[in-house]
JSON list of N, CA and C in Angstrom, two decimals:
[
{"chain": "A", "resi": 1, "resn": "UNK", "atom": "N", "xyz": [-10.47, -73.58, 19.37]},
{"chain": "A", "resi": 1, "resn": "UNK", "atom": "CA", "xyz": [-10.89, -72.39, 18.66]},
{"chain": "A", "resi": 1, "resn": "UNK", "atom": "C", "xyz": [-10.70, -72.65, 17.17]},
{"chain": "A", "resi": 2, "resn": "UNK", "atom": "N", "xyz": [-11.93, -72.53, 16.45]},
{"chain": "A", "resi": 2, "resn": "UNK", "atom": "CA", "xyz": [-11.73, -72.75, 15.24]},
{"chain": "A", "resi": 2, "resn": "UNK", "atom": "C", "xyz": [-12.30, -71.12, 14.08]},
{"chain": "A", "resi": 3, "resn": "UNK", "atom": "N", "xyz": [-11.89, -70.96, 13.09]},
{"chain": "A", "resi": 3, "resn": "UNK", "atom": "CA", "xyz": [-12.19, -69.97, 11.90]},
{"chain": "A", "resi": 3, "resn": "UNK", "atom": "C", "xyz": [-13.78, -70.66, 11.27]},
{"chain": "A", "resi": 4, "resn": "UNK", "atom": "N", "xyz": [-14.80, -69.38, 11.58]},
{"chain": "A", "resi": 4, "resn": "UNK", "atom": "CA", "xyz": [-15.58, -70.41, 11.08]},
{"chain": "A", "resi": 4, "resn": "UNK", "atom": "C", "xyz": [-16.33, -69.32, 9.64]},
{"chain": "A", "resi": 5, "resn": "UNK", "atom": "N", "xyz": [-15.05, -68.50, 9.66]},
{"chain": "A", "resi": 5, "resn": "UNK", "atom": "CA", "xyz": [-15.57, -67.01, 8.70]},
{"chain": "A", "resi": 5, "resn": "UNK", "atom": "C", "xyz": [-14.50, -66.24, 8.66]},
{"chain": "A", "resi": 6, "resn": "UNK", "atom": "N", "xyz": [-14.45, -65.64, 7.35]},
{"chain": "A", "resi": 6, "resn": "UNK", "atom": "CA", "xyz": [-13.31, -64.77, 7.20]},
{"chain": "A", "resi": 6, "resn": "UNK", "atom": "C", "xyz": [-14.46, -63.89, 6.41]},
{"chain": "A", "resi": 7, "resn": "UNK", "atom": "N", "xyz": [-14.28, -62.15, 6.49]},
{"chain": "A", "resi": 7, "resn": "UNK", "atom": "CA", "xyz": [-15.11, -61.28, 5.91]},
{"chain": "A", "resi": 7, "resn": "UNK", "atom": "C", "xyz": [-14.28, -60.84, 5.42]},
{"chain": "A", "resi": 8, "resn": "UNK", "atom": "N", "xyz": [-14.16, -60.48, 3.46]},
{"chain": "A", "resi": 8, "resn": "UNK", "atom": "CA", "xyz": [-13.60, -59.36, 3.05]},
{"chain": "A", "resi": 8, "resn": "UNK", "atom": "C", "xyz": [-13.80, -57.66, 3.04]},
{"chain": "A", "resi": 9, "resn": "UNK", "atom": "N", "xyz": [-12.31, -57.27, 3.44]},
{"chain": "A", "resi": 9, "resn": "UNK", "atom": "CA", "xyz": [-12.42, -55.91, 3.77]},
{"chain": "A", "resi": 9, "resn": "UNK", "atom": "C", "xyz": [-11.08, -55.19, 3.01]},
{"chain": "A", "resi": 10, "resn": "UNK", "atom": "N", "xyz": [-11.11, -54.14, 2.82]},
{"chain": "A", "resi": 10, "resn": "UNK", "atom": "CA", "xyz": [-9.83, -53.42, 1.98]},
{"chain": "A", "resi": 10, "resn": "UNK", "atom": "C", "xyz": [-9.25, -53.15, 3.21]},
{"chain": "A", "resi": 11, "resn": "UNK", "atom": "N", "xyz": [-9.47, -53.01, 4.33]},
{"chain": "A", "resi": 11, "resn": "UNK", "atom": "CA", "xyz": [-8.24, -52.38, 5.28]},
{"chain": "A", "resi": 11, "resn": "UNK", "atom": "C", "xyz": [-7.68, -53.41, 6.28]},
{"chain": "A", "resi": 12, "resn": "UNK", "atom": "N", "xyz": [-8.58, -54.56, 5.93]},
{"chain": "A", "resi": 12, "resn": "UNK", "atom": "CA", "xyz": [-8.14, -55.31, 7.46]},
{"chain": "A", "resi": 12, "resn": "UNK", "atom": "C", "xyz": [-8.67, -56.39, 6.93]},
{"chain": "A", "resi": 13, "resn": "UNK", "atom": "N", "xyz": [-7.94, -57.47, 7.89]},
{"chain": "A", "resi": 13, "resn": "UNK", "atom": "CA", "xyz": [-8.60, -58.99, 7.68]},
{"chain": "A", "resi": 13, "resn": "UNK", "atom": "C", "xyz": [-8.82, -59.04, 9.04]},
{"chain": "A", "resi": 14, "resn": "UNK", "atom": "N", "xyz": [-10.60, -59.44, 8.72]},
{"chain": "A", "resi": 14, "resn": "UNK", "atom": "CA", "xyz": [-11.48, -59.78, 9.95]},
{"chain": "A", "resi": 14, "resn": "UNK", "atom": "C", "xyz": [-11.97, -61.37, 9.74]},
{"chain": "A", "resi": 15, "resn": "UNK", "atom": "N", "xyz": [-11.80, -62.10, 11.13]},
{"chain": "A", "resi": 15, "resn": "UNK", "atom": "CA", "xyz": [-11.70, -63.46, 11.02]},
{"chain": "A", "resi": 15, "resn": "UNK", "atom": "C", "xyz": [-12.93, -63.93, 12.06]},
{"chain": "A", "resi": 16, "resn": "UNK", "atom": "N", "xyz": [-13.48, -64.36, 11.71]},
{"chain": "A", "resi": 16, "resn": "UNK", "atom": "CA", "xyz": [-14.70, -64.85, 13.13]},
{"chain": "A", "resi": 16, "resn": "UNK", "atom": "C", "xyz": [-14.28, -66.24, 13.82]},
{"chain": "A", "resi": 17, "resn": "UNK", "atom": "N", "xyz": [-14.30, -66.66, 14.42]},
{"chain": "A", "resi": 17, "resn": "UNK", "atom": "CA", "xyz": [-14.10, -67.89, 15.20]},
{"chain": "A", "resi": 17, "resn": "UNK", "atom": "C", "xyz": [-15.03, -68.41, 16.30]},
{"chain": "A", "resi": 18, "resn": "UNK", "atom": "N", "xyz": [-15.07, -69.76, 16.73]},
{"chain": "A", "resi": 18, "resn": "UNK", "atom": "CA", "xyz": [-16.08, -70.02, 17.38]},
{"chain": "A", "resi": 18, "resn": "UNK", "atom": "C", "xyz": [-15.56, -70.87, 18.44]},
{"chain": "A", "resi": 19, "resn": "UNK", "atom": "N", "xyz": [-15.32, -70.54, 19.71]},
{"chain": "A", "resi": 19, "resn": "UNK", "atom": "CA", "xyz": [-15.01, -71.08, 21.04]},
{"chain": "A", "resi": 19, "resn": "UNK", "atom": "C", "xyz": [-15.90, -71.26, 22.07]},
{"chain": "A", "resi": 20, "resn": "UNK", "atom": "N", "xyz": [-16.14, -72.61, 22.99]},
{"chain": "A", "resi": 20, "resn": "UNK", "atom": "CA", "xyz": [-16.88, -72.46, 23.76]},
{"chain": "A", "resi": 20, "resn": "UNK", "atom": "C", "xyz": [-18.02, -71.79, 23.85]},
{"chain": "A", "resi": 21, "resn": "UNK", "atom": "N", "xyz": [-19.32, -71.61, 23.20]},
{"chain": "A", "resi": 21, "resn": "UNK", "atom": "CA", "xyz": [-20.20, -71.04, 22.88]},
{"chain": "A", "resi": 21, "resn": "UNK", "atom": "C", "xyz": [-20.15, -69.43, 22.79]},
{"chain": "A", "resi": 22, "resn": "UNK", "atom": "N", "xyz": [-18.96, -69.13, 22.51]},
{"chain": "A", "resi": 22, "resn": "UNK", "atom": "CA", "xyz": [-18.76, -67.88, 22.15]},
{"chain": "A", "resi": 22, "resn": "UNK", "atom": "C", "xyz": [-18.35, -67.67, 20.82]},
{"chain": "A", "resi": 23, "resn": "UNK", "atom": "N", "xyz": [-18.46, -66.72, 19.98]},
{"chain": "A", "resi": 23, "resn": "UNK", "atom": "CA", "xyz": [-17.73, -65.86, 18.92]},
{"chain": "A", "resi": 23, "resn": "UNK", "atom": "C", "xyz": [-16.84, -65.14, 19.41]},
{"chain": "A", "resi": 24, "resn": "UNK", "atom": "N", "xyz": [-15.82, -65.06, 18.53]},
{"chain": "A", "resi": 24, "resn": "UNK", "atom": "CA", "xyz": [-14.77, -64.02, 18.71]},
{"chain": "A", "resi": 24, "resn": "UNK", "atom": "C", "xyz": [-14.58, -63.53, 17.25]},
{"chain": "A", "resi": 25, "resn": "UNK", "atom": "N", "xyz": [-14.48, -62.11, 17.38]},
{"chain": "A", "resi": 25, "resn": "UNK", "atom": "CA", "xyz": [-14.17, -61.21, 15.95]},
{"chain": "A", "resi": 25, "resn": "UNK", "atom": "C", "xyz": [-12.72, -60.87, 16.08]},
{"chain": "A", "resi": 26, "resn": "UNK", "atom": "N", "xyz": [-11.74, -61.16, 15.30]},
{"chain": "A", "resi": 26, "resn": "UNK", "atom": "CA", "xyz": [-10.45, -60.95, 15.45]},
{"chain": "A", "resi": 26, "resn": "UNK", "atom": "C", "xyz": [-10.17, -59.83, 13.80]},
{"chain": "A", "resi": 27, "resn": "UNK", "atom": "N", "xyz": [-9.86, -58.44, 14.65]},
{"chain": "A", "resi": 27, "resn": "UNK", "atom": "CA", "xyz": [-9.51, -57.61, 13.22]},
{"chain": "A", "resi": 27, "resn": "UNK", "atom": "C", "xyz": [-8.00, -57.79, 13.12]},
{"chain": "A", "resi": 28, "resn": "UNK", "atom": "N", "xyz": [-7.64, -57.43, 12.53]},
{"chain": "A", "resi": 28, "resn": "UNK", "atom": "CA", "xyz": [-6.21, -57.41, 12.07]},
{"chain": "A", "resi": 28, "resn": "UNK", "atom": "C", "xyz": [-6.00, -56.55, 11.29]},
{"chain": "A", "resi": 29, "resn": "UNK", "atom": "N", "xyz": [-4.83, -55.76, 11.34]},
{"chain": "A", "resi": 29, "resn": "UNK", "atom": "CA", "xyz": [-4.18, -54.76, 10.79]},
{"chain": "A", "resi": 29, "resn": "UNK", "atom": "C", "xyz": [-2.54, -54.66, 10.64]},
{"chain": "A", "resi": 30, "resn": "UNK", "atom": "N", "xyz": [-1.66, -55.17, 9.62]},
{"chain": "A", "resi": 30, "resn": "UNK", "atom": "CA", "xyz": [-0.51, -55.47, 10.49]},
{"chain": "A", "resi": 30, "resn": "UNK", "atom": "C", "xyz": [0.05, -56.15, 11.38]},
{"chain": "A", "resi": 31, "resn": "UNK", "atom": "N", "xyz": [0.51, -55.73, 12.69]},
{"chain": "A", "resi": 31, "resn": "UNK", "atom": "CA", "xyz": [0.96, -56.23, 13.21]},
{"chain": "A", "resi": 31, "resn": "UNK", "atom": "C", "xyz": [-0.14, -55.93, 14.39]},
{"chain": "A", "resi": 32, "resn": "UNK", "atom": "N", "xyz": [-1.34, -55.28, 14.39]},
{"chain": "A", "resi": 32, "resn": "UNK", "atom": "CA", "xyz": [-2.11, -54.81, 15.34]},
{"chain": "A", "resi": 32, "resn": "UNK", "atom": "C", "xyz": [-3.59, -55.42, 15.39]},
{"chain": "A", "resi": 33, "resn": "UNK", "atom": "N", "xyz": [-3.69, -56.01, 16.29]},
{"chain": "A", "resi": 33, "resn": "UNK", "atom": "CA", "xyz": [-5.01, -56.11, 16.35]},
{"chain": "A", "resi": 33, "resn": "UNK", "atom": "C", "xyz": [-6.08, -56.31, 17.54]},
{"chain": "A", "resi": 34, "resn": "UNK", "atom": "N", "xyz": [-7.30, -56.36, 16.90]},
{"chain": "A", "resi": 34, "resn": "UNK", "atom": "CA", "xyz": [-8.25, -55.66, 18.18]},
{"chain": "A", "resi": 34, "resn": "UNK", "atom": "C", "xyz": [-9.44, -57.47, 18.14]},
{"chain": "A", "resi": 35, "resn": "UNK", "atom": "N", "xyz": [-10.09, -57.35, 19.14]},
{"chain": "A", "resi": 35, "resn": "UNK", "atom": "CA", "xyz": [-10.87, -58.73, 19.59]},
{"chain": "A", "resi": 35, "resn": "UNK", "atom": "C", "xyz": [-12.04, -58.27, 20.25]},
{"chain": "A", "resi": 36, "resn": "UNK", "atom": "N", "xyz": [-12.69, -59.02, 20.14]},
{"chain": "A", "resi": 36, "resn": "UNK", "atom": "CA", "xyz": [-14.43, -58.77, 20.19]},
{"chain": "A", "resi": 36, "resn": "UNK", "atom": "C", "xyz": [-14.71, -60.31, 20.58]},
{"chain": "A", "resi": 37, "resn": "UNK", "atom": "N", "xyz": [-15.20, -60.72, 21.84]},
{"chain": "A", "resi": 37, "resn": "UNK", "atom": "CA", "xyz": [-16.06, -61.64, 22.04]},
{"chain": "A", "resi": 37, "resn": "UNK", "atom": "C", "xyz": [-17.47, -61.32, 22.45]},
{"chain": "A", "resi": 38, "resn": "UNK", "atom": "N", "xyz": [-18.44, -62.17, 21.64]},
{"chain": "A", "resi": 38, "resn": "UNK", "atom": "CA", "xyz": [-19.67, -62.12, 21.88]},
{"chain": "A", "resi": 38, "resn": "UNK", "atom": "C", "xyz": [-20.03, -63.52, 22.40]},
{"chain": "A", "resi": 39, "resn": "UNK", "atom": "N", "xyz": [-21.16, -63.63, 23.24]},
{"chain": "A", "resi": 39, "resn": "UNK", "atom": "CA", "xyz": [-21.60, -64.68, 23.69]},
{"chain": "A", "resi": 39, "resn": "UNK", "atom": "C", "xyz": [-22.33, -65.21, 22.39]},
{"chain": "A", "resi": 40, "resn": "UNK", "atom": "N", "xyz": [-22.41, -66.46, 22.44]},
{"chain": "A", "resi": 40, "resn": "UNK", "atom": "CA", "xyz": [-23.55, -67.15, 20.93]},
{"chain": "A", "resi": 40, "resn": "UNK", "atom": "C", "xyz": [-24.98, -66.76, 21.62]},
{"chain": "A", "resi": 41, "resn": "UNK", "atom": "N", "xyz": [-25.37, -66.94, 23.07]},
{"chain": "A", "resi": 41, "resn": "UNK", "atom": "CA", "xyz": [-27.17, -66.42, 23.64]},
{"chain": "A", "resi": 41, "resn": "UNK", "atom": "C", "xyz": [-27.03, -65.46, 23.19]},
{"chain": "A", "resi": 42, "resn": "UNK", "atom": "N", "xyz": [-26.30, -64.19, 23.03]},
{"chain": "A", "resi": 42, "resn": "UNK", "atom": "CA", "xyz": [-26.85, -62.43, 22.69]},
{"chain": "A", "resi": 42, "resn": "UNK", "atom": "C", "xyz": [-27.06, -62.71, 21.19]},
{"chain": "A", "resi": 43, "resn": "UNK", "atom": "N", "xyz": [-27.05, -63.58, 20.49]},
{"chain": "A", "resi": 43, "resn": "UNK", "atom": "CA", "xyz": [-27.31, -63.66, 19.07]},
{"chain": "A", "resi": 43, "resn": "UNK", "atom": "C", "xyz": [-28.01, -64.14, 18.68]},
{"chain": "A", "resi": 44, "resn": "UNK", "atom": "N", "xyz": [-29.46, -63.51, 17.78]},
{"chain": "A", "resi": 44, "resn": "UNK", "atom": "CA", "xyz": [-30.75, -64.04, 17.25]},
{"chain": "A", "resi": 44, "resn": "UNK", "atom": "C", "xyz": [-30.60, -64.90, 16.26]},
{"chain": "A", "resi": 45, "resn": "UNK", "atom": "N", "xyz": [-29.38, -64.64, 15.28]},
{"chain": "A", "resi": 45, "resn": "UNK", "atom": "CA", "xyz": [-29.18, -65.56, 14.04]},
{"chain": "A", "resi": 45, "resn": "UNK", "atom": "C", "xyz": [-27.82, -65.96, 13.96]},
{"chain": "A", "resi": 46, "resn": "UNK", "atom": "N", "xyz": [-27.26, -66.52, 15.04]},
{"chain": "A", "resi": 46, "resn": "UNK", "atom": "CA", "xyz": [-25.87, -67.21, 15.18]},
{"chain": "A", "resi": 46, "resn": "UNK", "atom": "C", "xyz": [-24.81, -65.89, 14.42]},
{"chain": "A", "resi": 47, "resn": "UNK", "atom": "N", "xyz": [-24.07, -66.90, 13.33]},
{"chain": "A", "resi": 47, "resn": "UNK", "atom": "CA", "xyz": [-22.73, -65.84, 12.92]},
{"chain": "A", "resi": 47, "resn": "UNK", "atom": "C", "xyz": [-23.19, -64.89, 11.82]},
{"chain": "A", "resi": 48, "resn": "UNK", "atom": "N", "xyz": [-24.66, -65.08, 11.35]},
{"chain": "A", "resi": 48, "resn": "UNK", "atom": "CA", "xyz": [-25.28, -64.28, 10.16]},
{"chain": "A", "resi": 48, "resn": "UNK", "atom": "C", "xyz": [-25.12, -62.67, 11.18]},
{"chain": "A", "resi": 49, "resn": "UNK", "atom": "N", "xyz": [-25.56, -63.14, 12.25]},
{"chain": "A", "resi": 49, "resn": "UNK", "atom": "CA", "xyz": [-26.36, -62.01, 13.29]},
{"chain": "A", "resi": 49, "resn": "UNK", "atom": "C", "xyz": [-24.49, -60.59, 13.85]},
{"chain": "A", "resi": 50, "resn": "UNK", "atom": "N", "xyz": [-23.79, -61.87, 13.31]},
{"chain": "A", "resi": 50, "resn": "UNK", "atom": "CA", "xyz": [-22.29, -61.02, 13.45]},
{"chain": "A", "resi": 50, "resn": "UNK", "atom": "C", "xyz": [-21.96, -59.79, 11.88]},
{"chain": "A", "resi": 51, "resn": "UNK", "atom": "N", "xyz": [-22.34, -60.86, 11.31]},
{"chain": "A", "resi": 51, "resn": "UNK", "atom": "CA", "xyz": [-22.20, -59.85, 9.82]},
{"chain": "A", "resi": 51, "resn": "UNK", "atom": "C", "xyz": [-23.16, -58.75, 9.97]},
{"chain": "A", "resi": 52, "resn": "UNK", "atom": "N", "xyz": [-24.43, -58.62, 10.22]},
{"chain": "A", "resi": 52, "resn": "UNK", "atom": "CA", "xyz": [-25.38, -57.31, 10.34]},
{"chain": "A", "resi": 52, "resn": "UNK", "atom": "C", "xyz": [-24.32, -56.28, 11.39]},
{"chain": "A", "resi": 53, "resn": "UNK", "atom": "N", "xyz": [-23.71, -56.82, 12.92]},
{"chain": "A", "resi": 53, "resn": "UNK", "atom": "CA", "xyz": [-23.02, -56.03, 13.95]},
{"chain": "A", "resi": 53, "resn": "UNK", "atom": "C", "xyz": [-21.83, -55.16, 13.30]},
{"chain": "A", "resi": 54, "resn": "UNK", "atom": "N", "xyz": [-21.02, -56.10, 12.32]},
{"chain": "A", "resi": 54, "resn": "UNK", "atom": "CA", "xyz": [-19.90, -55.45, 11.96]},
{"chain": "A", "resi": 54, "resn": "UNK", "atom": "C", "xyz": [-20.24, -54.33, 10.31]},
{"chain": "A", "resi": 55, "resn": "UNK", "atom": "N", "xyz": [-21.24, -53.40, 10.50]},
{"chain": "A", "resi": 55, "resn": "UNK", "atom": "CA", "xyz": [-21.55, -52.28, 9.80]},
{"chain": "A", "resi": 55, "resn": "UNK", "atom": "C", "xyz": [-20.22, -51.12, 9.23]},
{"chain": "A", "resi": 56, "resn": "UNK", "atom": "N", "xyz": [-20.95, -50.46, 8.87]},
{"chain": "A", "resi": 56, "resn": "UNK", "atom": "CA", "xyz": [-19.73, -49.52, 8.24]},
{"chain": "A", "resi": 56, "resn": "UNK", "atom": "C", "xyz": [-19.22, -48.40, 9.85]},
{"chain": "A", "resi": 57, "resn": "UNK", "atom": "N", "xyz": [-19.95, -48.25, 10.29]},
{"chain": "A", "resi": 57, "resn": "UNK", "atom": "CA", "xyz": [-20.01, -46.92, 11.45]},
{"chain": "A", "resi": 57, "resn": "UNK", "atom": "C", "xyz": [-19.39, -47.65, 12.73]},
{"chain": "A", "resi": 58, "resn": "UNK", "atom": "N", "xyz": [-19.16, -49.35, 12.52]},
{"chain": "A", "resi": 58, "resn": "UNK", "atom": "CA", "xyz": [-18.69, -49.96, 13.64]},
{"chain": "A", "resi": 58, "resn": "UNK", "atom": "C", "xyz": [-16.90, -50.21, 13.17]},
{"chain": "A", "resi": 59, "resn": "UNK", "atom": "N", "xyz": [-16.95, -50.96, 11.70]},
{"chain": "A", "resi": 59, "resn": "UNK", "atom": "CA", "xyz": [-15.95, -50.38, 11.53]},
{"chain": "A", "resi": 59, "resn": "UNK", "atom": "C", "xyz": [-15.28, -49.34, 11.05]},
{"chain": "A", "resi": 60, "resn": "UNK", "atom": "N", "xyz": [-15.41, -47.92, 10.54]},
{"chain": "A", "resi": 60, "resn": "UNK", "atom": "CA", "xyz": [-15.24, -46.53, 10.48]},
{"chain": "A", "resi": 60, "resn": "UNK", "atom": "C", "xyz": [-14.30, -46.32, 12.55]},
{"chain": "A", "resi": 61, "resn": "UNK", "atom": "N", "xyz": [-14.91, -46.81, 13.13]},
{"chain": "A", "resi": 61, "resn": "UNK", "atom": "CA", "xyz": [-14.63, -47.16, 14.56]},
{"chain": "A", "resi": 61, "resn": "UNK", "atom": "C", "xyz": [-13.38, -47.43, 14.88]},
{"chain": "A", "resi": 62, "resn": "UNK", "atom": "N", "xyz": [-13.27, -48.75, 14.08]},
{"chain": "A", "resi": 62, "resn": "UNK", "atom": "CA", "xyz": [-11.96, -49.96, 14.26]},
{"chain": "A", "resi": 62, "resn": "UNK", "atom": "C", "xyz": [-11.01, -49.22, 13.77]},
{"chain": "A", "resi": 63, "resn": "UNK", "atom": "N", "xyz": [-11.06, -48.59, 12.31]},
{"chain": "A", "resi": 63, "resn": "UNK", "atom": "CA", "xyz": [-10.25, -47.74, 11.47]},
{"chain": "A", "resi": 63, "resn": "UNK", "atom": "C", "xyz": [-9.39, -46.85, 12.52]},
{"chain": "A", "resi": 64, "resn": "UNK", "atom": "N", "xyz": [-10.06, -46.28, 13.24]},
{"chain": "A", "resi": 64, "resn": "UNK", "atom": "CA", "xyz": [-9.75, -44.89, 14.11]},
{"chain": "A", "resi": 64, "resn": "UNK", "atom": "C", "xyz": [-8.88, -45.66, 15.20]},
{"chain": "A", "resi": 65, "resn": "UNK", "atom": "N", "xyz": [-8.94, -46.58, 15.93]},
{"chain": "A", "resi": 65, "resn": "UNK", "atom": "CA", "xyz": [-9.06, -46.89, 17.09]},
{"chain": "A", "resi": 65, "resn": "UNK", "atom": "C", "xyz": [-7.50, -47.70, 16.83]},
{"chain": "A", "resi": 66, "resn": "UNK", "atom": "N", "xyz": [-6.96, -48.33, 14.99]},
{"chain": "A", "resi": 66, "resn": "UNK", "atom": "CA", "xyz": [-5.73, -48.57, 14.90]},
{"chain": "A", "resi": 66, "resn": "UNK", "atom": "C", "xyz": [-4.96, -47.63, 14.81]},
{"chain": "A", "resi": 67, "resn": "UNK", "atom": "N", "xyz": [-5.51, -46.36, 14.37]},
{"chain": "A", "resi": 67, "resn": "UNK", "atom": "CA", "xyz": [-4.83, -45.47, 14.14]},
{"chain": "A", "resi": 67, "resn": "UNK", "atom": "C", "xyz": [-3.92, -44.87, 15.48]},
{"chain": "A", "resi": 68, "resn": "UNK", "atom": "N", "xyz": [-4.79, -44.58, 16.04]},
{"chain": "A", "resi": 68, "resn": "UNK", "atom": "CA", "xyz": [-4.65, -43.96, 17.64]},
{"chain": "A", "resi": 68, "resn": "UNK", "atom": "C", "xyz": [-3.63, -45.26, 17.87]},
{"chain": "A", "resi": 69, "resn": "UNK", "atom": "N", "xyz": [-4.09, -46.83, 18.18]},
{"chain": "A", "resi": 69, "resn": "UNK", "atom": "CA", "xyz": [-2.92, -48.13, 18.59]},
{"chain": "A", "resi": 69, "resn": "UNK", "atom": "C", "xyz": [-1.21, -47.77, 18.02]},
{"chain": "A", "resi": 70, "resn": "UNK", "atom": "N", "xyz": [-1.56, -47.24, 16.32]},
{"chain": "A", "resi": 70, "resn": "UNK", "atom": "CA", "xyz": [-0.27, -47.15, 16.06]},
{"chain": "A", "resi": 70, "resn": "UNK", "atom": "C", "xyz": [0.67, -45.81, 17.04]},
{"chain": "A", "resi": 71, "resn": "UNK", "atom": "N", "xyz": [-0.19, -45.16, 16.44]},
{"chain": "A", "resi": 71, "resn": "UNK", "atom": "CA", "xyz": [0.33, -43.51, 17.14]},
{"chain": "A", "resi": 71, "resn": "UNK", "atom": "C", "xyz": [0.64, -44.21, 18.67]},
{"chain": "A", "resi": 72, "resn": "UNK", "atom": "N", "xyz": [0.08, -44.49, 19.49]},
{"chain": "A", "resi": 72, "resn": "UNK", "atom": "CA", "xyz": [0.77, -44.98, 20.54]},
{"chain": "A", "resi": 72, "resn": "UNK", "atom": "C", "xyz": [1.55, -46.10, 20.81]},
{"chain": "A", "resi": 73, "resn": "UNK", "atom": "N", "xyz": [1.93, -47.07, 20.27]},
{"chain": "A", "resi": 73, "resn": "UNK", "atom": "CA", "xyz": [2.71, -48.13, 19.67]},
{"chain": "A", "resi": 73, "resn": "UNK", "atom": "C", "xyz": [4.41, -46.81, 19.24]},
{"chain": "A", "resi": 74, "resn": "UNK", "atom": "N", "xyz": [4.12, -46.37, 18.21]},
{"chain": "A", "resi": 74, "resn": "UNK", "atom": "CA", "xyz": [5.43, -45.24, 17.73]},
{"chain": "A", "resi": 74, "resn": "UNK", "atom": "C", "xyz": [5.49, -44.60, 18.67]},
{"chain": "A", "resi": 75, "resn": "UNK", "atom": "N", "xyz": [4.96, -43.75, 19.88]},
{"chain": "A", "resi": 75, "resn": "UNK", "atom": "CA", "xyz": [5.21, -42.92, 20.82]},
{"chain": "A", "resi": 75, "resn": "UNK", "atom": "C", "xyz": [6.30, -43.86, 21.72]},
{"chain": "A", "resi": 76, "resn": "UNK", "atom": "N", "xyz": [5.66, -44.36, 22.17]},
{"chain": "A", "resi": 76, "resn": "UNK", "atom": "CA", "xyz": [6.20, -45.47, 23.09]},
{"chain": "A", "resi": 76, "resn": "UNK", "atom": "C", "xyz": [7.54, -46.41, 22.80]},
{"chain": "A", "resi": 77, "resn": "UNK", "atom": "N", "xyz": [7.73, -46.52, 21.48]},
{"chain": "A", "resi": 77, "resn": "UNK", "atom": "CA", "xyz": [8.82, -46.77, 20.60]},
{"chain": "A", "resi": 77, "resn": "UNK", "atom": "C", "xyz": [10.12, -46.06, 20.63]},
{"chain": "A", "resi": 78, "resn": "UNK", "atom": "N", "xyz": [9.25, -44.49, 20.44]},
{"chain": "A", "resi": 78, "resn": "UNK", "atom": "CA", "xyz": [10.33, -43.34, 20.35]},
{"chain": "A", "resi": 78, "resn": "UNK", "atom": "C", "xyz": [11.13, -43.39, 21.89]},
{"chain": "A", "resi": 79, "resn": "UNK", "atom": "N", "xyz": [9.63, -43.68, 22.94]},
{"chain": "A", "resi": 79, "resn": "UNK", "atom": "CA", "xyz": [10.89, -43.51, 24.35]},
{"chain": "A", "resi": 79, "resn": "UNK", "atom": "C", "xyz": [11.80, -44.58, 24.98]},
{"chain": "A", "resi": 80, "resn": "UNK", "atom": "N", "xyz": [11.40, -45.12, 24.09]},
{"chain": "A", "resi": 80, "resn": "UNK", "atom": "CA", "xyz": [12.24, -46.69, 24.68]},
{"chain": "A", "resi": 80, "resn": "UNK", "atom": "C", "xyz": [13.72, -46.56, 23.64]},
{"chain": "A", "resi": 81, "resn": "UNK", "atom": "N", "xyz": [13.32, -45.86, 22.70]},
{"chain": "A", "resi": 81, "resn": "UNK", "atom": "CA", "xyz": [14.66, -45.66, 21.61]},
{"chain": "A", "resi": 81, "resn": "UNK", "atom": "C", "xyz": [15.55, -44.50, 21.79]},
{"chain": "A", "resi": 82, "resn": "UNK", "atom": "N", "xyz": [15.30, -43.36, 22.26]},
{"chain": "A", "resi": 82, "resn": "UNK", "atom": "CA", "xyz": [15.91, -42.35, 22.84]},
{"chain": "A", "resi": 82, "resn": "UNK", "atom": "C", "xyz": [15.58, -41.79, 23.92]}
]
């Protein structure tokens, strides 16, 4: 598995990688993060065709979806701590 792209973002570092004729989108947030494999066949223009996927409304998405990870990450925290 190699980095074959890093996209700048203000909330997250998103890393693309390329395994076995797959992509993988790795977000990162902290200590949290979320993964996306795409096959390389579902893609008309290889890793260009990843940058058009990862839009504002897809990540607006990701945003939400750490939020909720943390909130349940701290819930789950709290019961293991008291």
């Amino acid at each position: 598995m190699r980095i074959i792209a890093e996209l700048p973002h203000p909330e997250f570092k998103i890393s693309i990688l390329n395994m076995n004729d797959k992509y993988i989108v790795k977000i990162e947030q902290g200590s949290l993060e979320q993964t996306y494999k795409i096959a390389g066949i579902d893609l008309l223009d290889g890793v260009n065709s990843i940058f058009e996927i990862l839009d504002e409304t897809f990540l607006k998405t990701v945003s939400a979806r750490f939020t909720e990870m943390r909130k349940d990450w701290v819930d789950t925290y709290k019961r293991y701590n008291y």
